[in-house]
């Protein structure tokens, strides 16, 4: 064994010999000597492992140049690949949440292409900070006195707490100590902001008197957190925004709500599950409300703090704001997204998130039926391919129990084997534009809610 292995090791080409070949020199010119050498070393390392573990040469040993050129092609691809999101989760955090409206895409490419008046006033009147123009738009849309824009809602909550309550106590209901996926936990954020969390009430019931009894001279803020991704059912009680605002006034304490997603339009009017609106809480007198820009709002990743001028001005001046501020691309995308809200009747056609969320099940069914026959012809020898009804999710911290009726093309392996299904999913993940579905009940489901181009999908699935 060891002896025959040494024969194999001797067959591995020397890297300096390979580097002299014309074909390899072309790659060196394109991507540099460093990359090509590193890639050849890696191939040699892999070939050695293959010999030591399996006593044979790797399959690509016949043609090192071809293998090198394949690896070179993958180098040229972006790490952020476009995919078909057919998971049935519209705002999929791992797939980048909201897809931008065309107006935002155009606005971003414009500000990328030339210097812009980010913090420069053409009329000489200094407007202060980079959020100014978009803060004005946010005020118009929500009735807030002022606004602040940061990297995401986690940053918004951190900055808000650090400004309003550093070194002091923040009162929060025990039923609202939320954890959002990706390590956002209310108690941890409090600690990072230098605040002391004071939990009041019980898991299922918190009353206004619980907040009131906890107030002392150390108290700096009364806070509510929207329980975005879970719901407590049954014998429950929570303190509403207006009650909290009134209590704050009585004790001259600020109030804040981390709303998570929030929606700037009433979801019910679109036939969707209700989602609290920042406008409502601001009108009730809550001082500060924070939301994400890339959840139901449908914009770029950002966090928005809306509220009273006095507090927003303090937040804008806090040293952390400099670390958490957004760049011109995010501001441009956010401005274009928010402008769509000035004409709400256009939202469901122009904002992809709301267009997909409001898509009628019959329309999705028709789309599934349009591509069914071609998929059956191509995959029918190994899979039962059918159109079936299913339920989509909004995603990104919306209630998992709020489901939207939808339709999927499903693939069930004729041999009944999970491995056959896994192979199919893995084959689709390796496509030039990967197709991401969902495994459920021994089938692979392609929920077509977020599919805009049937033809493009067929082109990759039938290749
Ligand atoms: C989603 C969410 C967050 C985190 O927002 P990001 O924009 O993802 O940072 C914080 N709080 C609540 C209640 C949320 O729903």
PDB file of C-alpha atoms in Angstrom, residues 212-372:
ATOM      1  CA  UNK A 212     -45.383  52.448  38.598  1.00  0.00           C
ATOM      2  CA  UNK A 213     -44.254  50.517  41.691  1.00  0.00           C
ATOM      3  CA  UNK A 214     -40.762  50.087  40.199  1.00  0.00           C
ATOM      4  CA  UNK A 215     -40.184  53.788  39.578  1.00  0.00           C
ATOM      5  CA  UNK A 216     -37.550  55.384  41.827  1.00  0.00           C
ATOM      6  CA  UNK A 217     -34.963  58.165  41.544  1.00  0.00           C
ATOM      7  CA  UNK A 218     -32.674  55.845  39.509  1.00  0.00           C
ATOM      8  CA  UNK A 219     -35.290  55.284  36.828  1.00  0.00           C
ATOM      9  CA  UNK A 220     -34.438  56.885  33.476  1.00  0.00           C
ATOM     10  CA  UNK A 221     -36.807  55.210  30.987  1.00  0.00           C
ATOM     11  CA  UNK A 222     -40.038  53.223  30.719  1.00  0.00           C
ATOM     12  CA  UNK A 223     -39.785  50.803  27.836  1.00  0.00           C
ATOM     13  CA  UNK A 224     -41.892  48.375  25.805  1.00  0.00           C
ATOM     14  CA  UNK A 225     -40.570  45.802  23.343  1.00  0.00           C
ATOM     15  CA  UNK A 226     -42.800  44.397  20.622  1.00  0.00           C
ATOM     16  CA  UNK A 227     -42.935  40.607  20.945  1.00  0.00           C
ATOM     17  CA  UNK A 228     -42.302  40.232  17.224  1.00  0.00           C
ATOM     18  CA  UNK A 229     -41.610  36.541  16.929  1.00  0.00           C
ATOM     19  CA  UNK A 230     -43.789  34.955  19.596  1.00  0.00           C
ATOM     20  CA  UNK A 231     -47.158  35.474  21.149  1.00  0.00           C
ATOM     21  CA  UNK A 232     -48.398  34.773  24.637  1.00  0.00           C
ATOM     22  CA  UNK A 233     -51.952  33.478  24.500  1.00  0.00           C
ATOM     23  CA  UNK A 234     -54.550  32.899  27.179  1.00  0.00           C
ATOM     24  CA  UNK A 235     -54.641  34.740  30.523  1.00  0.00           C
ATOM     25  CA  UNK A 236     -52.563  37.750  29.530  1.00  0.00           C
ATOM     26  CA  UNK A 237     -52.254  41.474  30.123  1.00  0.00           C
ATOM     27  CA  UNK A 238     -49.838  44.018  28.785  1.00  0.00           C
ATOM     28  CA  UNK A 239     -49.436  47.740  29.245  1.00  0.00           C
ATOM     29  CA  UNK A 240     -50.521  49.653  26.149  1.00  0.00           C
ATOM     30  CA  UNK A 241     -48.552  52.515  24.619  1.00  0.00           C
ATOM     31  CA  UNK A 242     -51.007  55.225  25.702  1.00  0.00           C
ATOM     32  CA  UNK A 243     -50.999  54.033  29.339  1.00  0.00           C
ATOM     33  CA  UNK A 244     -47.226  53.969  29.388  1.00  0.00           C
ATOM     34  CA  UNK A 245     -47.026  57.454  27.830  1.00  0.00           C
ATOM     35  CA  UNK A 246     -49.387  58.785  30.496  1.00  0.00           C
ATOM     36  CA  UNK A 247     -47.376  57.214  33.297  1.00  0.00           C
ATOM     37  CA  UNK A 248     -44.221  58.735  31.812  1.00  0.00           C
ATOM     38  CA  UNK A 249     -45.822  62.169  31.833  1.00  0.00           C
ATOM     39  CA  UNK A 250     -46.959  61.775  35.433  1.00  0.00           C
ATOM     40  CA  UNK A 251     -43.401  61.032  36.602  1.00  0.00           C
ATOM     41  CA  UNK A 252     -41.640  63.149  33.945  1.00  0.00           C
ATOM     42  CA  UNK A 253     -39.892  60.073  32.549  1.00  0.00           C
ATOM     43  CA  UNK A 254     -39.328  59.360  28.847  1.00  0.00           C
ATOM     44  CA  UNK A 255     -40.993  56.333  27.235  1.00  0.00           C
ATOM     45  CA  UNK A 256     -39.712  54.192  24.370  1.00  0.00           C
ATOM     46  CA  UNK A 257     -40.925  51.271  22.259  1.00  0.00           C
ATOM     47  CA  UNK A 258     -38.751  48.891  20.261  1.00  0.00           C
ATOM     48  CA  UNK A 259     -41.290  48.026  17.595  1.00  0.00           C
ATOM     49  CA  UNK A 260     -39.062  45.681  15.580  1.00  0.00           C
ATOM     50  CA  UNK A 261     -40.612  45.489  12.138  1.00  0.00           C
ATOM     51  CA  UNK A 262     -43.367  48.026  12.430  1.00  0.00           C
ATOM     52  CA  UNK A 263     -45.261  49.041   9.347  1.00  0.00           C
ATOM     53  CA  UNK A 264     -45.861  52.515   8.006  1.00  0.00           C
ATOM     54  CA  UNK A 265     -49.145  51.492   6.452  1.00  0.00           C
ATOM     55  CA  UNK A 266     -52.019  49.549   7.964  1.00  0.00           C
ATOM     56  CA  UNK A 267     -51.421  45.918   6.977  1.00  0.00           C
ATOM     57  CA  UNK A 268     -55.110  45.111   7.512  1.00  0.00           C
ATOM     58  CA  UNK A 269     -56.089  47.366   4.590  1.00  0.00           C
ATOM     59  CA  UNK A 270     -53.849  45.162   2.425  1.00  0.00           C
ATOM     60  CA  UNK A 271     -55.511  41.999   3.712  1.00  0.00           C
ATOM     61  CA  UNK A 272     -52.424  41.093   5.765  1.00  0.00           C
ATOM     62  CA  UNK A 273     -52.014  40.227   9.469  1.00  0.00           C
ATOM     63  CA  UNK A 274     -52.003  43.322  11.677  1.00  0.00           C
ATOM     64  CA  UNK A 275     -48.626  44.828  12.533  1.00  0.00           C
ATOM     65  CA  UNK A 276     -48.246  47.767  14.919  1.00  0.00           C
ATOM     66  CA  UNK A 277     -47.524  51.140  13.304  1.00  0.00           C
ATOM     67  CA  UNK A 278     -45.043  53.685  14.710  1.00  0.00           C
ATOM     68  CA  UNK A 279     -47.559  56.474  13.945  1.00  0.00           C
ATOM     69  CA  UNK A 280     -49.997  55.005  16.467  1.00  0.00           C
ATOM     70  CA  UNK A 281     -47.524  55.075  19.352  1.00  0.00           C
ATOM     71  CA  UNK A 282     -46.187  58.530  18.502  1.00  0.00           C
ATOM     72  CA  UNK A 283     -49.763  59.853  18.457  1.00  0.00           C
ATOM     73  CA  UNK A 284     -50.325  58.233  21.858  1.00  0.00           C
ATOM     74  CA  UNK A 285     -47.474  60.328  23.224  1.00  0.00           C
ATOM     75  CA  UNK A 286     -44.687  57.737  23.393  1.00  0.00           C
ATOM     76  CA  UNK A 287     -41.381  59.664  23.194  1.00  0.00           C
ATOM     77  CA  UNK A 288     -39.287  57.308  21.086  1.00  0.00           C
ATOM     78  CA  UNK A 289     -40.107  54.435  18.697  1.00  0.00           C
ATOM     79  CA  UNK A 290     -37.525  52.305  16.888  1.00  0.00           C
ATOM     80  CA  UNK A 291     -38.037  50.145  13.786  1.00  0.00           C
ATOM     81  CA  UNK A 292     -36.043  48.206  11.159  1.00  0.00           C
ATOM     82  CA  UNK A 293     -35.949  49.554   7.606  1.00  0.00           C
ATOM     83  CA  UNK A 294     -35.473  46.156   5.937  1.00  0.00           C
ATOM     84  CA  UNK A 295     -38.394  44.294   7.473  1.00  0.00           C
ATOM     85  CA  UNK A 296     -41.979  45.191   6.466  1.00  0.00           C
ATOM     86  CA  UNK A 297     -40.880  48.690   5.447  1.00  0.00           C
ATOM     87  CA  UNK A 298     -39.186  46.962   2.501  1.00  0.00           C
ATOM     88  CA  UNK A 299     -36.037  49.106   2.347  1.00  0.00           C
ATOM     89  CA  UNK A 300     -32.286  48.701   2.932  1.00  0.00           C
ATOM     90  CA  UNK A 301     -30.777  47.476   6.196  1.00  0.00           C
ATOM     91  CA  UNK A 302     -31.092  50.366   8.631  1.00  0.00           C
ATOM     92  CA  UNK A 303     -32.615  51.240  11.975  1.00  0.00           C
ATOM     93  CA  UNK A 304     -34.895  54.240  12.437  1.00  0.00           C
ATOM     94  CA  UNK A 305     -35.555  56.084  15.690  1.00  0.00           C
ATOM     95  CA  UNK A 306     -38.608  58.346  15.585  1.00  0.00           C
ATOM     96  CA  UNK A 307     -39.758  60.691  18.300  1.00  0.00           C
ATOM     97  CA  UNK A 308     -39.529  63.882  20.301  1.00  0.00           C
ATOM     98  CA  UNK A 309     -37.076  66.509  19.083  1.00  0.00           C
ATOM     99  CA  UNK A 310     -35.426  66.910  22.471  1.00  0.00           C
ATOM    100  CA  UNK A 311     -34.477  63.229  22.649  1.00  0.00           C
ATOM    101  CA  UNK A 312     -33.545  62.791  18.983  1.00  0.00           C
ATOM    102  CA  UNK A 313     -31.198  65.775  19.213  1.00  0.00           C
ATOM    103  CA  UNK A 314     -29.455  64.181  22.192  1.00  0.00           C
ATOM    104  CA  UNK A 315     -29.269  60.865  20.303  1.00  0.00           C
ATOM    105  CA  UNK A 316     -27.771  62.570  17.228  1.00  0.00           C
ATOM    106  CA  UNK A 317     -25.049  64.117  19.424  1.00  0.00           C
ATOM    107  CA  UNK A 318     -24.095  60.909  21.241  1.00  0.00           C
ATOM    108  CA  UNK A 319     -20.567  59.711  20.301  1.00  0.00           C
ATOM    109  CA  UNK A 320     -21.943  56.250  19.421  1.00  0.00           C
ATOM    110  CA  UNK A 321     -23.982  57.783  16.570  1.00  0.00           C
ATOM    111  CA  UNK A 322     -20.729  58.333  14.668  1.00  0.00           C
ATOM    112  CA  UNK A 323     -19.973  54.609  14.924  1.00  0.00           C
ATOM    113  CA  UNK A 324     -23.486  53.529  13.993  1.00  0.00           C
ATOM    114  CA  UNK A 325     -24.331  56.000  11.224  1.00  0.00           C
ATOM    115  CA  UNK A 326     -25.242  54.769   7.731  1.00  0.00           C
ATOM    116  CA  UNK A 327     -23.547  55.635   4.463  1.00  0.00           C
ATOM    117  CA  UNK A 328     -24.825  57.515   1.418  1.00  0.00           C
ATOM    118  CA  UNK A 329     -25.922  54.313  -0.336  1.00  0.00           C
ATOM    119  CA  UNK A 330     -28.209  53.294   2.509  1.00  0.00           C
ATOM    120  CA  UNK A 331     -29.592  56.820   2.809  1.00  0.00           C
ATOM    121  CA  UNK A 332     -30.294  56.947  -0.926  1.00  0.00           C
ATOM    122  CA  UNK A 333     -32.067  53.571  -0.898  1.00  0.00           C
ATOM    123  CA  UNK A 334     -34.046  54.506   2.209  1.00  0.00           C
ATOM    124  CA  UNK A 335     -35.128  57.859   0.779  1.00  0.00           C
ATOM    125  CA  UNK A 336     -36.359  56.250  -2.446  1.00  0.00           C
ATOM    126  CA  UNK A 337     -38.218  53.554  -0.487  1.00  0.00           C
ATOM    127  CA  UNK A 338     -39.864  56.083   1.831  1.00  0.00           C
ATOM    128  CA  UNK A 339     -40.957  58.232  -1.105  1.00  0.00           C
ATOM    129  CA  UNK A 340     -43.118  55.338  -2.297  1.00  0.00           C
ATOM    130  CA  UNK A 341     -45.081  55.690   0.950  1.00  0.00           C
ATOM    131  CA  UNK A 342     -46.133  59.187  -0.135  1.00  0.00           C
ATOM    132  CA  UNK A 343     -48.369  57.457  -2.701  1.00  0.00           C
ATOM    133  CA  UNK A 344     -49.571  54.395  -0.759  1.00  0.00           C
ATOM    134  CA  UNK A 345     -51.721  53.151  -3.659  1.00  0.00           C
ATOM    135  CA  UNK A 346     -48.524  52.423  -5.607  1.00  0.00           C
ATOM    136  CA  UNK A 347     -46.873  50.443  -2.809  1.00  0.00           C
ATOM    137  CA  UNK A 348     -48.270  47.033  -3.707  1.00  0.00           C
ATOM    138  CA  UNK A 349     -46.980  47.307  -7.253  1.00  0.00           C
ATOM    139  CA  UNK A 350     -43.659  49.080  -6.704  1.00  0.00           C
ATOM    140  CA  UNK A 351     -42.369  47.747  -3.405  1.00  0.00           C
ATOM    141  CA  UNK A 352     -41.330  44.094  -3.920  1.00  0.00           C
ATOM    142  CA  UNK A 353     -41.913  43.123  -0.269  1.00  0.00           C
ATOM    143  CA  UNK A 354     -45.528  44.293  -0.276  1.00  0.00           C
ATOM    144  CA  UNK A 355     -46.109  43.087  -3.843  1.00  0.00           C
ATOM    145  CA  UNK A 356     -45.118  39.535  -2.847  1.00  0.00           C
ATOM    146  CA  UNK A 357     -46.915  39.626   0.494  1.00  0.00           C
ATOM    147  CA  UNK A 358     -50.185  40.701  -1.158  1.00  0.00           C
ATOM    148  CA  UNK A 359     -49.994  38.312  -4.116  1.00  0.00           C
ATOM    149  CA  UNK A 360     -53.276  36.444  -4.455  1.00  0.00           C
ATOM    150  CA  UNK A 361     -53.044  32.642  -4.014  1.00  0.00           C
ATOM    151  CA  UNK A 362     -54.844  32.149  -7.374  1.00  0.00           C
ATOM    152  CA  UNK A 363     -52.123  34.127  -9.137  1.00  0.00           C
ATOM    153  CA  UNK A 364     -49.417  32.023  -7.492  1.00  0.00           C
ATOM    154  CA  UNK A 365     -51.334  28.845  -8.408  1.00  0.00           C
ATOM    155  CA  UNK A 366     -51.495  29.877 -12.052  1.00  0.00           C
ATOM    156  CA  UNK A 367     -47.777  30.545 -12.024  1.00  0.00           C
ATOM    157  CA  UNK A 368     -47.168  27.038 -10.617  1.00  0.00           C
ATOM    158  CA  UNK A 369     -49.411  25.483 -13.258  1.00  0.00           C
ATOM    159  CA  UNK A 370     -47.572  27.364 -15.999  1.00  0.00           C
ATOM    160  CA  UNK A 371     -44.286  25.662 -15.201  1.00  0.00           C
ATOM    161  CA  UNK A 372     -45.616  22.284 -14.009  1.00  0.00           C
TER     162      UNK A 372
END
